[in-house]
PDB file of C-alpha atoms and ligand atoms in Angstrom:
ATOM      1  CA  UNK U   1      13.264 -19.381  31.815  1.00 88.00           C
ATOM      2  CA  UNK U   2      10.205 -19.754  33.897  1.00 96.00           C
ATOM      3  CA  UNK U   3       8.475 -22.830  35.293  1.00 98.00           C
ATOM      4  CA  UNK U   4       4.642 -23.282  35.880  1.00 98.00           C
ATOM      5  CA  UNK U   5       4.717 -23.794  39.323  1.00 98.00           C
ATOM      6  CA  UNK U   6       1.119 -25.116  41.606  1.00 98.00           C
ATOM      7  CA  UNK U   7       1.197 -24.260  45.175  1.00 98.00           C
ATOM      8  CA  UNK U   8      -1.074 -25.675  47.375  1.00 98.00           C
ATOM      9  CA  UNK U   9      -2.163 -23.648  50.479  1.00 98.00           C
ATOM     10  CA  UNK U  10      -3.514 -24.703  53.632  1.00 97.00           C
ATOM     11  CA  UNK U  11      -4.641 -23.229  56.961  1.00 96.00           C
ATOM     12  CA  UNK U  12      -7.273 -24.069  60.359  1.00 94.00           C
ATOM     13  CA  UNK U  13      -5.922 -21.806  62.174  1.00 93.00           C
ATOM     14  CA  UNK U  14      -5.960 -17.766  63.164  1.00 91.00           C
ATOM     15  CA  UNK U  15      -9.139 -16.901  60.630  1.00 94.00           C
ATOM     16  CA  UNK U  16      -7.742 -19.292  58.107  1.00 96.00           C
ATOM     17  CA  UNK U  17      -9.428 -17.611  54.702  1.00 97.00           C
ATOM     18  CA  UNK U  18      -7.045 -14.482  55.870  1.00 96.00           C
ATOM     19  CA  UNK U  19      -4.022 -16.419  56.058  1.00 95.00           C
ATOM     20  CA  UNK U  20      -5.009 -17.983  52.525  1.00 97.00           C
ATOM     21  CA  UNK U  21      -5.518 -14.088  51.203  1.00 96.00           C
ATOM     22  CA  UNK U  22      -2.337 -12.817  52.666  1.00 97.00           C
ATOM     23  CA  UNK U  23      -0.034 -15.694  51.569  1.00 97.00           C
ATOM     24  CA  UNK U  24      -1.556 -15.045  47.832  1.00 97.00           C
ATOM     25  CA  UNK U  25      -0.444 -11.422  48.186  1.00 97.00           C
ATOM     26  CA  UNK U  26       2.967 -12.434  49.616  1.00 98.00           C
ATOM     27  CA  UNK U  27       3.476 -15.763  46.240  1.00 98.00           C
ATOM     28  CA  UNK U  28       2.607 -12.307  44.181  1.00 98.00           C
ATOM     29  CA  UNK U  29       5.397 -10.393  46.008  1.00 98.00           C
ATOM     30  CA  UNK U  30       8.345 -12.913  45.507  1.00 98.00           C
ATOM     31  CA  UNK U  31      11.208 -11.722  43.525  1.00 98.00           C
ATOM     32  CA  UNK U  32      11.854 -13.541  39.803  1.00 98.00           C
ATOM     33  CA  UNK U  33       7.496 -14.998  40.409  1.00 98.00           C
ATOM     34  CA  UNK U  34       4.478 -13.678  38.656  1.00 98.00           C
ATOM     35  CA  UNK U  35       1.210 -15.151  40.617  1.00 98.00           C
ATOM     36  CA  UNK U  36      -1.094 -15.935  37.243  1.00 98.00           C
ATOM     37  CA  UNK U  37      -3.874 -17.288  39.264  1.00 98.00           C
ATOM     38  CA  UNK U  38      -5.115 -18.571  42.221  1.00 97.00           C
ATOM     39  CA  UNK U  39      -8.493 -20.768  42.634  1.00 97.00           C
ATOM     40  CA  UNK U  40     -11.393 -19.862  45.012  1.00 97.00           C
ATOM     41  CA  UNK U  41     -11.062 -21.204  48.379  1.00 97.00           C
ATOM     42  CA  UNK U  42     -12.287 -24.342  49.691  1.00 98.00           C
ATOM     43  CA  UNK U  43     -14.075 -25.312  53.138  1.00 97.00           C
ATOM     44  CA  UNK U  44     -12.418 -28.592  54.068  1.00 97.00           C
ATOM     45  CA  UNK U  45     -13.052 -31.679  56.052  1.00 96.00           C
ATOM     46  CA  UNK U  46      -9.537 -32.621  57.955  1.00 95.00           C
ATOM     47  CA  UNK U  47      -7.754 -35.163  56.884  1.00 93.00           C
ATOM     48  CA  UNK U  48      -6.080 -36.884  59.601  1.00 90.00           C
ATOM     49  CA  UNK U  49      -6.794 -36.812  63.297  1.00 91.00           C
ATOM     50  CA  UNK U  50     -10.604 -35.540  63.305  1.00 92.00           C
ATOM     51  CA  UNK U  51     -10.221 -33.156  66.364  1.00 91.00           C
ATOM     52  CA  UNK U  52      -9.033 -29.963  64.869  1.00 92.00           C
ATOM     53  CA  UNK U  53     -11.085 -27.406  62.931  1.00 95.00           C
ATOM     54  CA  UNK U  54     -11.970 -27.679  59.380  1.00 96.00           C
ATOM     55  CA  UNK U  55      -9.292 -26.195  56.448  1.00 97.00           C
ATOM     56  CA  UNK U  56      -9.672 -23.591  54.302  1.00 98.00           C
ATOM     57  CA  UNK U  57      -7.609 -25.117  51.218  1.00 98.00           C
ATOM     58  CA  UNK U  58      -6.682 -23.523  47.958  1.00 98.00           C
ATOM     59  CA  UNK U  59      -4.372 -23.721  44.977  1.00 98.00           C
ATOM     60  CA  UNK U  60      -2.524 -21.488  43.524  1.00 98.00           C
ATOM     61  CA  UNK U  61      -0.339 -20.944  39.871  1.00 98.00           C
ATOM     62  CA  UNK U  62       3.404 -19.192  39.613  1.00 98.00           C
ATOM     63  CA  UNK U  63       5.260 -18.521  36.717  1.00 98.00           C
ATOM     64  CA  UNK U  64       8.928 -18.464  38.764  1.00 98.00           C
ATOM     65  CA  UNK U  65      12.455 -18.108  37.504  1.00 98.00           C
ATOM     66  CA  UNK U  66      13.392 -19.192  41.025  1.00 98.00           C
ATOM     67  CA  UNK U  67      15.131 -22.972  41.570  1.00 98.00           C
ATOM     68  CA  UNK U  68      12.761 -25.276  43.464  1.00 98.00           C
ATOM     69  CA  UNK U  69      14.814 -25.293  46.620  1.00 98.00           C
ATOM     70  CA  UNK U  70      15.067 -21.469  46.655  1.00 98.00           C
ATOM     71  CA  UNK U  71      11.377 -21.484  46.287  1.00 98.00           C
ATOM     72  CA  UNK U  72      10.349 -23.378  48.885  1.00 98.00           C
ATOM     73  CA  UNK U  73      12.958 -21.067  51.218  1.00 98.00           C
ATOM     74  CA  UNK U  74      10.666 -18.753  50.006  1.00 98.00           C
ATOM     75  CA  UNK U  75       7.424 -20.293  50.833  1.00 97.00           C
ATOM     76  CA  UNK U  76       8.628 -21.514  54.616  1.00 96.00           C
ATOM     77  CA  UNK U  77       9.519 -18.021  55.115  1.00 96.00           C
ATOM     78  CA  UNK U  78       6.042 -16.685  54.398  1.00 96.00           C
ATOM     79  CA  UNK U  79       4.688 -19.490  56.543  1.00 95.00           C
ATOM     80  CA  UNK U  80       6.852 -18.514  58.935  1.00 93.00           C
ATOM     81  CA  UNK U  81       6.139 -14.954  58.839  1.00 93.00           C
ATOM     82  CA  UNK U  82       2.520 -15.892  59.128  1.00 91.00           C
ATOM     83  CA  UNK U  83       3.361 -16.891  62.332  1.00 85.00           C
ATOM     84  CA  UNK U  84       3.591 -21.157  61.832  1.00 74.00           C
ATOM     85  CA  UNK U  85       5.166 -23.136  64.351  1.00 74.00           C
ATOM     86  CA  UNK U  86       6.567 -26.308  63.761  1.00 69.00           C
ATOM     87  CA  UNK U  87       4.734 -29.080  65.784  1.00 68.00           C
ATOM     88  CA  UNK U  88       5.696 -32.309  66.849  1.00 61.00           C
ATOM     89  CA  UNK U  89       2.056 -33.408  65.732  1.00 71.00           C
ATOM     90  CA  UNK U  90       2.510 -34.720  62.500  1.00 74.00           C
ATOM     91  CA  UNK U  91      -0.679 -34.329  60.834  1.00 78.00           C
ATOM     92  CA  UNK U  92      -2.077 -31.583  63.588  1.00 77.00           C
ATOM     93  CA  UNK U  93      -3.481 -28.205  63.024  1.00 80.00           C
ATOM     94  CA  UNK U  94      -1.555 -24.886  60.917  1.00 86.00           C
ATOM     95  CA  UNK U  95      -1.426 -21.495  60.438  1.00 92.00           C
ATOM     96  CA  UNK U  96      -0.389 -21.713  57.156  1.00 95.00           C
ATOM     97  CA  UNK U  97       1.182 -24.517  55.132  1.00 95.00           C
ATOM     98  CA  UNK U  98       2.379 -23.953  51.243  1.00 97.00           C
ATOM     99  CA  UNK U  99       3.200 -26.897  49.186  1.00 97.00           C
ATOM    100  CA  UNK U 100       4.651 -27.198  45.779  1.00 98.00           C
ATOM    101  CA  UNK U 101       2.653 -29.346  44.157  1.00 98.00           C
ATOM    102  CA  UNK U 102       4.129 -29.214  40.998  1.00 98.00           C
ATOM    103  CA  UNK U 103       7.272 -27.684  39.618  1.00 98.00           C
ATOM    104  CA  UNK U 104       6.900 -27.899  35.801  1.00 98.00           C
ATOM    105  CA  UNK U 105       6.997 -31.414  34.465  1.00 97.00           C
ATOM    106  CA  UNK U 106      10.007 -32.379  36.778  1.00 98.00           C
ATOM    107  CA  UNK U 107      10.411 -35.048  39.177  1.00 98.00           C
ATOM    108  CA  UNK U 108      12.544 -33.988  42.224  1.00 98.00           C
ATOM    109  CA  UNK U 109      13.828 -36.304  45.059  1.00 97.00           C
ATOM    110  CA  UNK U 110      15.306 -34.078  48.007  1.00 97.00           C
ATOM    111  CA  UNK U 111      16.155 -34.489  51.769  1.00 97.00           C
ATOM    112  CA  UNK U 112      13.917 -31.701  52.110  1.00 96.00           C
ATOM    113  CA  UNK U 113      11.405 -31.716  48.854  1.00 97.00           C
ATOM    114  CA  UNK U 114       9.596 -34.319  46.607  1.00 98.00           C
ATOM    115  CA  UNK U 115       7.935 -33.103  43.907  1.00 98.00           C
ATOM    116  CA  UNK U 116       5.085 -34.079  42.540  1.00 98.00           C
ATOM    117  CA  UNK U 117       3.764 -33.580  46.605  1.00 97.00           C
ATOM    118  CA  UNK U 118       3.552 -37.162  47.540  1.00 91.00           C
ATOM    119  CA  UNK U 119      -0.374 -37.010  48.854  1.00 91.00           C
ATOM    120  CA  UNK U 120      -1.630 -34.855  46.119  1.00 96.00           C
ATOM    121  CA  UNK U 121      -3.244 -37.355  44.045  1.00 94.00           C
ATOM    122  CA  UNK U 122      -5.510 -38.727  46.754  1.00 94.00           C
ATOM    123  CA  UNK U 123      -6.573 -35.196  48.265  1.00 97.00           C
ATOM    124  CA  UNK U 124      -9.666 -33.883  47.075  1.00 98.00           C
ATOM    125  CA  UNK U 125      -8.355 -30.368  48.777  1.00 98.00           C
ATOM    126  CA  UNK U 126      -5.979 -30.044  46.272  1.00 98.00           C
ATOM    127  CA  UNK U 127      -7.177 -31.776  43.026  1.00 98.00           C
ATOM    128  CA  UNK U 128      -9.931 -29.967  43.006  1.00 98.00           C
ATOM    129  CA  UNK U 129      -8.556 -26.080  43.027  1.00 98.00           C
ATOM    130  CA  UNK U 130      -6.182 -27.681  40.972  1.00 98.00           C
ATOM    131  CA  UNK U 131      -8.565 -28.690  37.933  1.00 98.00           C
ATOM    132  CA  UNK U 132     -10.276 -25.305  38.269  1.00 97.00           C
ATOM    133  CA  UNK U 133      -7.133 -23.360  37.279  1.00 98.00           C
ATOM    134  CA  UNK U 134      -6.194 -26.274  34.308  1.00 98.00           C
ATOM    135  CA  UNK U 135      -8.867 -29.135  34.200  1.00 98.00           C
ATOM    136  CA  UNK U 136      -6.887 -30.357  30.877  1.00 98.00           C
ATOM    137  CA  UNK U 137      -3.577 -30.690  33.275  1.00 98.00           C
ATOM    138  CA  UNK U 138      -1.545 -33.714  32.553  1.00 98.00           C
ATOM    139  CA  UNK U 139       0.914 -34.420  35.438  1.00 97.00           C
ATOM    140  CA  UNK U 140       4.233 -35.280  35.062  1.00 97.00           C
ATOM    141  CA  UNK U 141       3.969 -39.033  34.474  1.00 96.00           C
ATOM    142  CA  UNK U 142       1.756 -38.390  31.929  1.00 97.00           C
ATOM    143  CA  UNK U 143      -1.611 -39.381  33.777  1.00 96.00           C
ATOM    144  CA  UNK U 144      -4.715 -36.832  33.172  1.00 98.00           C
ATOM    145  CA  UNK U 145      -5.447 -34.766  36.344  1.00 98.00           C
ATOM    146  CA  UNK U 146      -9.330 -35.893  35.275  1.00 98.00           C
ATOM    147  CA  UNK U 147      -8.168 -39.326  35.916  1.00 97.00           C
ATOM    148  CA  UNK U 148      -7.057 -38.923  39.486  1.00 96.00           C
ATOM    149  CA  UNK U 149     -10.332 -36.719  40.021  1.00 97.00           C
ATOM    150  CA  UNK U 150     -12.312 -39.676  38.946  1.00 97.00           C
ATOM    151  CA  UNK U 151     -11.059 -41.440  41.578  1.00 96.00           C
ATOM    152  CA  UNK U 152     -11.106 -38.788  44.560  1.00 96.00           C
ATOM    153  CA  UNK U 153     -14.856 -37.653  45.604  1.00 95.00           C
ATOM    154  CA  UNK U 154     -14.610 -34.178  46.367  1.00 95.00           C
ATOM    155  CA  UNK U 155     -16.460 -35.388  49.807  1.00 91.00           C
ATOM    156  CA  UNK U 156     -16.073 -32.656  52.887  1.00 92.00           C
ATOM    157  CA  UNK U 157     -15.141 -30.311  50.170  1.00 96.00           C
ATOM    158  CA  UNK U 158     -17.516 -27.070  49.778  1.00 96.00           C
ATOM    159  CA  UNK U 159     -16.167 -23.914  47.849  1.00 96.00           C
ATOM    160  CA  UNK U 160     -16.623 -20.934  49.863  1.00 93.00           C
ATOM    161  CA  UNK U 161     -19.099 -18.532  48.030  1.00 76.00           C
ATOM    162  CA  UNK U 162     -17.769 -17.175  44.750  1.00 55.00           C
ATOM    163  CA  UNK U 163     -14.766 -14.993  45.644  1.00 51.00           C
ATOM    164  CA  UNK U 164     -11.141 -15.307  44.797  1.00 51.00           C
ATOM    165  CA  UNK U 165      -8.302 -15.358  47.303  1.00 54.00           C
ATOM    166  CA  UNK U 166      -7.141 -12.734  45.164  1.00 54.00           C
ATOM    167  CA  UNK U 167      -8.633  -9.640  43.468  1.00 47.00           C
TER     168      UNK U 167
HETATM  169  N1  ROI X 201      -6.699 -31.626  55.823  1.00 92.18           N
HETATM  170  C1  ROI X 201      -7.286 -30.734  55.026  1.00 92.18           C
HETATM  171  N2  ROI X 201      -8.591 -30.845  54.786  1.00 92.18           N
HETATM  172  N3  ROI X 201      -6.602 -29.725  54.422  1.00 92.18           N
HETATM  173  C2  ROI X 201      -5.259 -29.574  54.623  1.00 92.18           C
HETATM  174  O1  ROI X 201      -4.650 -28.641  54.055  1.00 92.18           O
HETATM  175  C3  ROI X 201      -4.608 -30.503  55.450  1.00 92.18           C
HETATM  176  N4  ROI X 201      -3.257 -30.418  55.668  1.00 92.18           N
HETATM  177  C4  ROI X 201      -2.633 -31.299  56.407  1.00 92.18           C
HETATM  178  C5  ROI X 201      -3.340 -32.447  57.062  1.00 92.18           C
HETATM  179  C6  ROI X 201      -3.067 -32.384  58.554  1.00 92.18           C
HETATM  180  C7  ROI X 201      -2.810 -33.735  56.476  1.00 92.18           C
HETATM  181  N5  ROI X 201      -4.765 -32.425  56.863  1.00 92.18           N
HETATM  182  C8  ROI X 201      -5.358 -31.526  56.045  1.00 92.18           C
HETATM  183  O2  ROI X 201      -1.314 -31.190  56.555  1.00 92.18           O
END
């Protein structure tokens, strides 16, 4: 059975809409995943420390027959492949990070995973190429995704001009 699965993508470093482009072609290249859609990209402000570049953000949507754990194996390999290092900086600059935002309507409470991504519903760099893929989206706890946008100006957040990470 597959699970709707939202990835959120990341990058401010090494031409950052590339990475974005090549990690959508890898998520459409991983066994037991079909990539159904991925938003345009977005030109954001930093969050955390102010001295690094701005992000290119951008979410993405998997149908995946793959376990959430074996997923996200997945995902830090094609960061790692992209050529991400692991900093001691916590919220410093990165090639490429890929988050699973959601994993179908489940809750999950790992050493190495929490899903629904903690921070999501207080970053505008995610809600918003979220609710362009399923503005009606319910999250798991049964709040609205237009509810949390309501409450998250999409301030520092400019869509780069109207072309797909894909296609
Ligand atoms: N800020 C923005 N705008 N976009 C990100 O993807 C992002 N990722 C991070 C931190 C450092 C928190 N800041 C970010 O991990």
């Amino acid at each position: 059975m597959s699970v709707r699965c939202y990835i959120g993508l990341g990058s401010n470093q090494a031409d950052p809409a590339d990475q974005l482009k090549r990690a959508c072609t890898a998520l459409a290249a991983l066994p037991q995943t079909q990539l159904v859609a991925c938003s345009r990209l977005y030109c954001s402000a930093p969050m955390g420390p102010q001295d690094q570049p701005p992000y290119i953000n951008a979410v993405a949507l998997l149908n995946t027959q793959l376990p959430a754990l074996a997923l996200l194996d997945a995902l830090q390999d094609i960061e790692l492949n992209q050529g991400r290092q692991r900093k001691a900086e916590r919220w410093g600059p990165r090639t490429l990070d890929l988050d699973i935002l959601l994993y179908g309507d489940q809750h999950i409470h790992h050493d190495r995973l929490e899903v629904p991504h903690y921070h999501m519903h207080a970053r505008a760099f995610v809600l918003y190429p979220l609710a362009e893929l399923d503005p009606e989206l319910i999250l798991p706890d049964g709040t609205a995704l237009q509810a949390w946008l309501e409450k998250c100006p999409a301030e520092g957040l400019t869509p780069l001009a109207d072309q797909p990470a894909q296609g």
